[in-house]
C-alpha atoms as a printed R data frame, in Angstrom:
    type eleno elety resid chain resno       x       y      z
1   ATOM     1    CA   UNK     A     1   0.000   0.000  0.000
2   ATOM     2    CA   UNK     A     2   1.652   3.445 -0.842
3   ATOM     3    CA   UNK     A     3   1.586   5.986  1.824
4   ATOM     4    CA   UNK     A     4   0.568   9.430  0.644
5   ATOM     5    CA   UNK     A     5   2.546  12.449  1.586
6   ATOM     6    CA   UNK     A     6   1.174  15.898  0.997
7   ATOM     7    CA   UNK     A     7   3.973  17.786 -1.823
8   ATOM     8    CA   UNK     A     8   3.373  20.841 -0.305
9   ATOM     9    CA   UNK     A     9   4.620  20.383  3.067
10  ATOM    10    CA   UNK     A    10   6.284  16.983  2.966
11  ATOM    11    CA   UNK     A    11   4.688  16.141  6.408
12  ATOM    12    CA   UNK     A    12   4.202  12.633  7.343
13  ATOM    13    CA   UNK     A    13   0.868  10.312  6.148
14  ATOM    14    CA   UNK     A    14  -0.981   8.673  9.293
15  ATOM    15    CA   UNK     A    15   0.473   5.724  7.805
16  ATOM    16    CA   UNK     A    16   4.243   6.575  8.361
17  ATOM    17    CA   UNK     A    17   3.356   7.379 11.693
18  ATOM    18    CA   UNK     A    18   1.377   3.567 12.295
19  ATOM    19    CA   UNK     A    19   4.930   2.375 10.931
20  ATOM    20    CA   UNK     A    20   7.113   3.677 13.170
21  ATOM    21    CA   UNK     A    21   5.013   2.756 15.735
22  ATOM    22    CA   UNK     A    22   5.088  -0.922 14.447
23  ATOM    23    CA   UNK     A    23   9.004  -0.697 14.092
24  ATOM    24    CA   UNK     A    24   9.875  -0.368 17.813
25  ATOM    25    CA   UNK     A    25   6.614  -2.445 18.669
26  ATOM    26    CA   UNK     A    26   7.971  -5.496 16.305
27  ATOM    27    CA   UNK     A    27  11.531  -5.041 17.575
28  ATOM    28    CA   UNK     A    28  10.276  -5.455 21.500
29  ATOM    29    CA   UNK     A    29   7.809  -8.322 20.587
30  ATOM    30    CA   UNK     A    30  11.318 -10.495 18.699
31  ATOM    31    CA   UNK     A    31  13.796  -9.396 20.698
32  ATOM    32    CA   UNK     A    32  15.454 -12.463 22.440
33  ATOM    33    CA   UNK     A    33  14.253 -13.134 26.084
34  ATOM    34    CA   UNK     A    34  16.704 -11.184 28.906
35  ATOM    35    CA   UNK     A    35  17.922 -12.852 32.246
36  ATOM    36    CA   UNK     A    36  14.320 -11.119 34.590
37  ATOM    37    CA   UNK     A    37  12.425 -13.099 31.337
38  ATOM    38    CA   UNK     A    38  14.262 -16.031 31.675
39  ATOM    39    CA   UNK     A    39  14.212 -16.172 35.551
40  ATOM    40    CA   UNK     A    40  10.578 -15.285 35.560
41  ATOM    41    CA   UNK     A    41   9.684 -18.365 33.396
42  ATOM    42    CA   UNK     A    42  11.979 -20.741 36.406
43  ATOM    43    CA   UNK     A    43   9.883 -19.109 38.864
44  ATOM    44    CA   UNK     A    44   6.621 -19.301 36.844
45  ATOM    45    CA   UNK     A    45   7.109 -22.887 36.451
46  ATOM    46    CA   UNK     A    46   7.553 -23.566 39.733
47  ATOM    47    CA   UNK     A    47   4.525 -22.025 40.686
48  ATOM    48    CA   UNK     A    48   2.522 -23.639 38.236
49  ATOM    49    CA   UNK     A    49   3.690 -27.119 39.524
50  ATOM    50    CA   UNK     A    50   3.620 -26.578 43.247
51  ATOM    51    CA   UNK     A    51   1.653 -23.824 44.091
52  ATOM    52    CA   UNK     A    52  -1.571 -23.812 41.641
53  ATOM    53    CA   UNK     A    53  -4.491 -26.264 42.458
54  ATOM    54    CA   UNK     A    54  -4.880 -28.896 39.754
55  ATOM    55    CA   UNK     A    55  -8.015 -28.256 39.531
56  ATOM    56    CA   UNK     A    56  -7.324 -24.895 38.130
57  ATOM    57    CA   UNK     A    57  -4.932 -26.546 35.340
58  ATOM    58    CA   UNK     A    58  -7.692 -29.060 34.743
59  ATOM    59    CA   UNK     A    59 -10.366 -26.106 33.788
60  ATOM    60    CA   UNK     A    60  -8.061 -23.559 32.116
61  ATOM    61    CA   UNK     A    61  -7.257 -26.554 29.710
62  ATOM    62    CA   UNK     A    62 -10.889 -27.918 29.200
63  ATOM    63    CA   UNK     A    63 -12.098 -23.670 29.031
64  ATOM    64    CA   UNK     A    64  -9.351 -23.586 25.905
65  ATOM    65    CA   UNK     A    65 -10.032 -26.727 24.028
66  ATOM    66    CA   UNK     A    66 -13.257 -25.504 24.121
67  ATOM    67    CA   UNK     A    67 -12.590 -22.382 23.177
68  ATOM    68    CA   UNK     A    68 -10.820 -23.762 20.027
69  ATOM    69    CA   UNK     A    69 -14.002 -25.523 18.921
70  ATOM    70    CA   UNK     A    70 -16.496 -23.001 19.513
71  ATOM    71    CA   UNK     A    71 -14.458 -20.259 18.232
72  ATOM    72    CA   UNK     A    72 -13.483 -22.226 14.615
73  ATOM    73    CA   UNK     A    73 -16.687 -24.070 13.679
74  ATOM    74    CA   UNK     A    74 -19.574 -22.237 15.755
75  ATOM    75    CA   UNK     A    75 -20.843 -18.949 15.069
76  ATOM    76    CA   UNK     A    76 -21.637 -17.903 18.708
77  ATOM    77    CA   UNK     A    77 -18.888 -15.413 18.463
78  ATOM    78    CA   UNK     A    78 -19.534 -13.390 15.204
79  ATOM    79    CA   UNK     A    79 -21.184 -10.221 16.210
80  ATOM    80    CA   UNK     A    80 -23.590  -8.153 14.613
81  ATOM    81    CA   UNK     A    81 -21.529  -5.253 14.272
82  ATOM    82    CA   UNK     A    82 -20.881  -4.544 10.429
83  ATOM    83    CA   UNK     A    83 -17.979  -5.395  8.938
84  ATOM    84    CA   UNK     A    84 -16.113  -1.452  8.135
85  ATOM    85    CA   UNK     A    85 -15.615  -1.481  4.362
86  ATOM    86    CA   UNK     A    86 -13.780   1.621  2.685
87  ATOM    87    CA   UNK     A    87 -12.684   3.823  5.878
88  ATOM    88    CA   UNK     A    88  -8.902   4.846  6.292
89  ATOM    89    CA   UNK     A    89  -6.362   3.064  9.090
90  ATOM    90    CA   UNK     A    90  -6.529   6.215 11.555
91  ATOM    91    CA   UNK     A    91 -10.530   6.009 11.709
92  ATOM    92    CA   UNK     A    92 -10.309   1.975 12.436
93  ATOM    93    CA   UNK     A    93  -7.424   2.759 15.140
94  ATOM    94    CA   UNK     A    94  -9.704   5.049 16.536
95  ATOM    95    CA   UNK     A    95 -12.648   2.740 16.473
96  ATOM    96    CA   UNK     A    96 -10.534   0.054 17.974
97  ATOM    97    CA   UNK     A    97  -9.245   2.269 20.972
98  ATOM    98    CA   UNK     A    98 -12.953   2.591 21.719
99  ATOM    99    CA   UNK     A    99 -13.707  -0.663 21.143
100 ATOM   100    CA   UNK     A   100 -10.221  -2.171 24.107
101 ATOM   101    CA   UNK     A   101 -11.333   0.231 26.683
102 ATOM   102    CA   UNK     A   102 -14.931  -0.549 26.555
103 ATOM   103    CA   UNK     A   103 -13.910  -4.481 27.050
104 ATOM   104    CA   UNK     A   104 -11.170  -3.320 29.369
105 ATOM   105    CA   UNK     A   105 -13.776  -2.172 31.544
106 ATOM   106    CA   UNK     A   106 -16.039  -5.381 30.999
107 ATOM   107    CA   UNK     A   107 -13.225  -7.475 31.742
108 ATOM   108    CA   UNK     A   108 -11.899  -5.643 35.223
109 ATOM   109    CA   UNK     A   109 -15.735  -4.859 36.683
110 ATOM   110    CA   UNK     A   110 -15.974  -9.006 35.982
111 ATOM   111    CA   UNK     A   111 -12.303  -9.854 37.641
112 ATOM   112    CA   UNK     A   112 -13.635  -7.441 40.772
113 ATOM   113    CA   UNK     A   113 -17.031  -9.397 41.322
114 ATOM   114    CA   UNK     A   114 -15.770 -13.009 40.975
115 ATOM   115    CA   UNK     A   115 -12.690 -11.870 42.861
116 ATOM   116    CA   UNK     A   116 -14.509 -10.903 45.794
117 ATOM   117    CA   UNK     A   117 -16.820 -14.127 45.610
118 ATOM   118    CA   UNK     A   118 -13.945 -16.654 46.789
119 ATOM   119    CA   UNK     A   119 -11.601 -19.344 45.457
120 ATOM   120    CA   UNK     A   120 -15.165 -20.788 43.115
121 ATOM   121    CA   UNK     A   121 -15.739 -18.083 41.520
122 ATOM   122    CA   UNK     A   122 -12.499 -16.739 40.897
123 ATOM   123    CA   UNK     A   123 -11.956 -19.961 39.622
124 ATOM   124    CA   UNK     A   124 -14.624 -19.524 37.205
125 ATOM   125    CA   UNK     A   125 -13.407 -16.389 35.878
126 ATOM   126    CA   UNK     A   126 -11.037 -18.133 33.496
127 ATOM   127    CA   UNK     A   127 -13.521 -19.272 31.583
128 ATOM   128    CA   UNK     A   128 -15.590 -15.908 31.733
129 ATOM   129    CA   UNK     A   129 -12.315 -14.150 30.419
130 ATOM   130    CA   UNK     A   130 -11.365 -16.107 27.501
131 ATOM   131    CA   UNK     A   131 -15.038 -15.392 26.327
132 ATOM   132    CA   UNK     A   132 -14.667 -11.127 26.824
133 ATOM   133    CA   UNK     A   133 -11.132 -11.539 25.284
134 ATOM   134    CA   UNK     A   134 -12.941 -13.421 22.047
135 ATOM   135    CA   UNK     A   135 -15.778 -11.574 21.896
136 ATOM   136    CA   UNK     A   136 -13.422  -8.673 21.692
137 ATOM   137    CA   UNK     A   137 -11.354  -9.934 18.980
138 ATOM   138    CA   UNK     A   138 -14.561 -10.812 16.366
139 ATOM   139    CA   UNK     A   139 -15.148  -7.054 17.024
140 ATOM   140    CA   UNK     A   140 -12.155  -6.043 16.138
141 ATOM   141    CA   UNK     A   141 -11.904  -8.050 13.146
142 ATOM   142    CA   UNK     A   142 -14.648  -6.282 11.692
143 ATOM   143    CA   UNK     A   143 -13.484  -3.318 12.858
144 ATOM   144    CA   UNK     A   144 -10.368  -3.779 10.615
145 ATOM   145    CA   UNK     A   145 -12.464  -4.995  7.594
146 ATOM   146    CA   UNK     A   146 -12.224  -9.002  8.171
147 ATOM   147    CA   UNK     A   147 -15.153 -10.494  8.401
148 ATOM   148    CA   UNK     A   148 -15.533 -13.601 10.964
149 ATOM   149    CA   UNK     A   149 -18.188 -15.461  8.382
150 ATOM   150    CA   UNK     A   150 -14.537 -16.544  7.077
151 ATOM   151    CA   UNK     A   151 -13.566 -19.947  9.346
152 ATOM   152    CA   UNK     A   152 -10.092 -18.440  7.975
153 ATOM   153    CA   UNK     A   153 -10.143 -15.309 10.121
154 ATOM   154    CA   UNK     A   154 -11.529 -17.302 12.587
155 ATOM   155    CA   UNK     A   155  -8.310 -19.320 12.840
156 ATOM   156    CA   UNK     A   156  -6.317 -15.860 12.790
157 ATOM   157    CA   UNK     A   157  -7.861 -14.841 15.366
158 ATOM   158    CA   UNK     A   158  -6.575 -17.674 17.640
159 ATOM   159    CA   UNK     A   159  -3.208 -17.012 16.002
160 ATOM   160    CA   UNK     A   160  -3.224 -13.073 17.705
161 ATOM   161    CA   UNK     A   161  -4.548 -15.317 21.021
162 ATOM   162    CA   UNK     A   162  -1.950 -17.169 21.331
163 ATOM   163    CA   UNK     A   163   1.094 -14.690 20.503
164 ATOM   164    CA   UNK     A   164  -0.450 -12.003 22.867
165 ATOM   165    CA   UNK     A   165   0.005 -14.703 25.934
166 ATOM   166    CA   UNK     A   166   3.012 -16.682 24.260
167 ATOM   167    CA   UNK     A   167   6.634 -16.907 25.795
168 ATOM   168    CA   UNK     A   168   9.354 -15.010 24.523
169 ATOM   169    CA   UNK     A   169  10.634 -18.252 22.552
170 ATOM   170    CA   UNK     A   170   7.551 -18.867 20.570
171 ATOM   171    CA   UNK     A   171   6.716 -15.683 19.742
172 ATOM   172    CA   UNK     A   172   8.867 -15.319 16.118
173 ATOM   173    CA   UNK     A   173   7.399 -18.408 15.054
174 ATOM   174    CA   UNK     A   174   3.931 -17.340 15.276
175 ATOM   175    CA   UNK     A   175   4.643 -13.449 14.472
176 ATOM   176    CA   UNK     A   176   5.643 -15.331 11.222
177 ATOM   177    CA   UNK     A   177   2.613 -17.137 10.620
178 ATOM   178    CA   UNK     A   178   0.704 -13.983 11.262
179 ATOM   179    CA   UNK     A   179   2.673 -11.822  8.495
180 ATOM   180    CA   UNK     A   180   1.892 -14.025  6.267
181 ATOM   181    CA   UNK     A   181  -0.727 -15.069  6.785
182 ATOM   182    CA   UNK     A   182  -2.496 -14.421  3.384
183 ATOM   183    CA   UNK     A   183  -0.293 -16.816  2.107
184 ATOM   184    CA   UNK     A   184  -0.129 -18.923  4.561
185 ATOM   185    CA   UNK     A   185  -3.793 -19.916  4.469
186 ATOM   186    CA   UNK     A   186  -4.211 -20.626  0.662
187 ATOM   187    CA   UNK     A   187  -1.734 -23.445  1.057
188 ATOM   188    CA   UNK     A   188  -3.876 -25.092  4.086
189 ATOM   189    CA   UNK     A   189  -6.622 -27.781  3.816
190 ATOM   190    CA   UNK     A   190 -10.330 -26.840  3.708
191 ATOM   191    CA   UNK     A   191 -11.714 -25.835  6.799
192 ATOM   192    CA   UNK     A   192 -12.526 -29.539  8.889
193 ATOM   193    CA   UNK     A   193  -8.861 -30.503  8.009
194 ATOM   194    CA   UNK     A   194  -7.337 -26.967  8.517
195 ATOM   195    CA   UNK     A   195  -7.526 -26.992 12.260
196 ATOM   196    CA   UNK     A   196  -5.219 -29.832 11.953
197 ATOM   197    CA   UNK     A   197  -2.344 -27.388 11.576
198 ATOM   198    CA   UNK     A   198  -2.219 -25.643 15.009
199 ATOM   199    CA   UNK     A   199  -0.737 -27.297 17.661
200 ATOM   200    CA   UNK     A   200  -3.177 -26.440 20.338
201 ATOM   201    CA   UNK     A   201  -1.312 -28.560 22.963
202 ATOM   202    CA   UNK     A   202   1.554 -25.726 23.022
203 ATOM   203    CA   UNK     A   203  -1.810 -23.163 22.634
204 ATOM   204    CA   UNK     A   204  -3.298 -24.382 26.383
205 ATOM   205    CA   UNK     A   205  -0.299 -24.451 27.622
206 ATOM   206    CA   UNK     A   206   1.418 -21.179 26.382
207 ATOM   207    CA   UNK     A   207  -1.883 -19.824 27.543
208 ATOM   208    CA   UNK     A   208  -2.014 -21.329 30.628
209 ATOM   209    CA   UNK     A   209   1.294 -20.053 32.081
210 ATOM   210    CA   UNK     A   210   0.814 -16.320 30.520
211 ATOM   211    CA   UNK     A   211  -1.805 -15.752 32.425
212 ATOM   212    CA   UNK     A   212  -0.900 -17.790 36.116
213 ATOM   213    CA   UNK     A   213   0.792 -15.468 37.777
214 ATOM   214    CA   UNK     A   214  -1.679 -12.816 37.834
215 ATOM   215    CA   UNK     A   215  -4.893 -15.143 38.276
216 ATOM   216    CA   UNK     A   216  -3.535 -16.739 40.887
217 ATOM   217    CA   UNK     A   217  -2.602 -13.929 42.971
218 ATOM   218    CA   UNK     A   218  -6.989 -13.246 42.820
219 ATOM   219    CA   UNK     A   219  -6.999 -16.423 44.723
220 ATOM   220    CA   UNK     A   220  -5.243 -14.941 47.916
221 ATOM   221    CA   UNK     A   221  -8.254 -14.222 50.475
222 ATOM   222    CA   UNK     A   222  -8.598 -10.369 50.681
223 ATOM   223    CA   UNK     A   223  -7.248  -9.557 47.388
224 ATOM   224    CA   UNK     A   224  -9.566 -11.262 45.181
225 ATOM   225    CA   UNK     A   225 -11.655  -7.988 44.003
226 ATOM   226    CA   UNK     A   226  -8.640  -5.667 43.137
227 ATOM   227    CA   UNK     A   227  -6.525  -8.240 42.096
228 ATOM   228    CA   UNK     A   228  -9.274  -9.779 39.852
229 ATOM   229    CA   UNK     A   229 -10.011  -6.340 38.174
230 ATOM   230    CA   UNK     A   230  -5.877  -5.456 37.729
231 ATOM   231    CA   UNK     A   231  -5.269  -8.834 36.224
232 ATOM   232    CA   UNK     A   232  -8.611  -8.840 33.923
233 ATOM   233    CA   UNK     A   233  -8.040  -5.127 32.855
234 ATOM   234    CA   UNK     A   234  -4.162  -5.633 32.044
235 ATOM   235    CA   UNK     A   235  -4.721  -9.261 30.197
236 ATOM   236    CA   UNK     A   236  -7.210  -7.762 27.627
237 ATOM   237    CA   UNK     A   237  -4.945  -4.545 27.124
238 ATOM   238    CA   UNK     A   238  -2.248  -6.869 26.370
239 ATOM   239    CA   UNK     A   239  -4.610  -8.488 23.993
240 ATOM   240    CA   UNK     A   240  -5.767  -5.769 22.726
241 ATOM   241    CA   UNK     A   241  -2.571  -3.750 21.642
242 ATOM   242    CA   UNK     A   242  -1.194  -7.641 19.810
243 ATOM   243    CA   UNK     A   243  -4.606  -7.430 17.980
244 ATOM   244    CA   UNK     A   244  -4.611  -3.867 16.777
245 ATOM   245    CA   UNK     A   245  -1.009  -4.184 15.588
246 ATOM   246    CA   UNK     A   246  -1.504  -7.403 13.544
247 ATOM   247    CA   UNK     A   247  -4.120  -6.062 12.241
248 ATOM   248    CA   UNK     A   248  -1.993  -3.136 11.161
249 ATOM   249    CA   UNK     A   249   0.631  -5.083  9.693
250 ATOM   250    CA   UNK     A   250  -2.131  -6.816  7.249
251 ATOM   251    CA   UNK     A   251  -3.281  -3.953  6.532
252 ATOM   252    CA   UNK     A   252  -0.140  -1.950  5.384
253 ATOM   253    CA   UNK     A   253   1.666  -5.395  4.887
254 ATOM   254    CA   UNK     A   254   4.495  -5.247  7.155
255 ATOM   255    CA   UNK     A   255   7.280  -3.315  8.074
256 ATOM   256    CA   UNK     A   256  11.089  -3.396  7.957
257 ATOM   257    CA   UNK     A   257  12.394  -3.091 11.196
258 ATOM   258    CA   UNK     A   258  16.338  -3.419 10.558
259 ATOM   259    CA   UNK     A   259  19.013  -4.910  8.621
260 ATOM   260    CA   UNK     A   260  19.681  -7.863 11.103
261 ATOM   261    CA   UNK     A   261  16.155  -8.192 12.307
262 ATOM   262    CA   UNK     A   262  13.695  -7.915  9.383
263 ATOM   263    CA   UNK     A   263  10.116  -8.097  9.980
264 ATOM   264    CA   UNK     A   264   9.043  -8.644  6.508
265 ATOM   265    CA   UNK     A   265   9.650 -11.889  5.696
């Protein structure tokens, strides 16, 4: 897509500015994972072997297999907002800021009332999340012009899931597979045999020990309500910004971050 600069005062297009923004935002999401990453992911482990109930595991990992079902062959999660044909990138950015804080909000208010309800239902708000953090993404699909009728976008979708809450490792792999993703696709099976190709055993479990740390920390008796709404609010913001920017990338078809570290592949 060609950006447009005005000849008269050579200023900057919207689009140079989404670019730059993509640049350092690419270059953060590759970069290799530091020693407080690394050590994190010990400690993270650790906890998720010794401190977390099983039974937590056991229904984050039912919740996302799920989730995986219902999200590529149902229709429970297309919304009825249109699908935005022929606006520019800065009116869909704007759309989509409106669009993360209104399910910021939805997420955090439900994080503070199971929170303060006790290890059950704090233990059902995994479930409850994944669905807001869904829901949100269909929206924003047609918010960038893709509709969700598509069992393709449907399966991109769960491709921005799982590199918003992916470890440091995985995340080049799948940034791949999202850039090019056009391409990507046509060279898949039809749709019963195309969710073959994900490996959704590394999706629970990537998943799984994103989010840990913060849930569990709801599960500590006094905390539950502001922890619930911090960890809630922060997960779909994290969610939120991965979505937009794919979304970008599509949309402008990638940028070129450096010589050594190219993000156009």
């Amino acid at each position: 897509m060609p950006l447009y600069r005005d000849p008269r005062n050579h200023e900057p297009s919207y689009e140079d500015h989404v670019r730059a923004e993509l640049n350092v935002w690419v270059r953060k999401l590759l970069q290799r994972p530091g020693l407080l990453e690394r050590t994190s992911k010990v400690i993270q482990t650790k906890i998720n072997e010794r401190v977390i109930p099983e039974k937590v595991h056991t229904i984050i990992t039912a919740t996302v297999k799920g989730l995986v079902k219902s999200v590529v062959f149902g229709l429970e999660y297309i919304p009825n907002s249109p699908v935005y044909y022929g606006i520019g990138l800065q009116e869909r950015d704007q759309k989509a800021q409106r669009l993360l804080s209104k399910y910021r909000k939805i997420a955090a208010a439900e994080g503070a009332g199971t929170g303060a309800g006790g290890f059950t239902l704090a233990v059902a708000d995994f479930p409850a999340l994944i669905v807001i953090k869904m829901r949100f993404l269909f929206e924003l699909a047609h918010n960038y012009g893709f509709s969700t009728e598509d069992y393709r976008e449907r399966l991109f979708l769960l491709y921005v899931f799982q590199l918003a809450f992916s470890s440091q490792e995985k995340r080049p792999e799948l940034y791949k597979i999202i850039l090019n993703w056009d391409k990507t696709i046509k060279s898949w099976p039809e749709e019963k045999e195309g969710i073959k190709q994900v490996n959704w055993e590394q999706f629970q479990r990537e998943y799984r020990d994103a989010i840990d740390f913060r849930k569990t920390l709801q599960l500590i008796p006094g905390l539950g309500a502001i922890v619930g709404a911090w960890a809630n609010y922060g997960l779909v913001d994290d969610l939120g910004m991965v979505g937009i920017n794919c979304y970008r990338l599509r949309i402008l078809g990638g940028v070129q971050v450096d010589k050594s570290h190219s993000a156009r592949y």
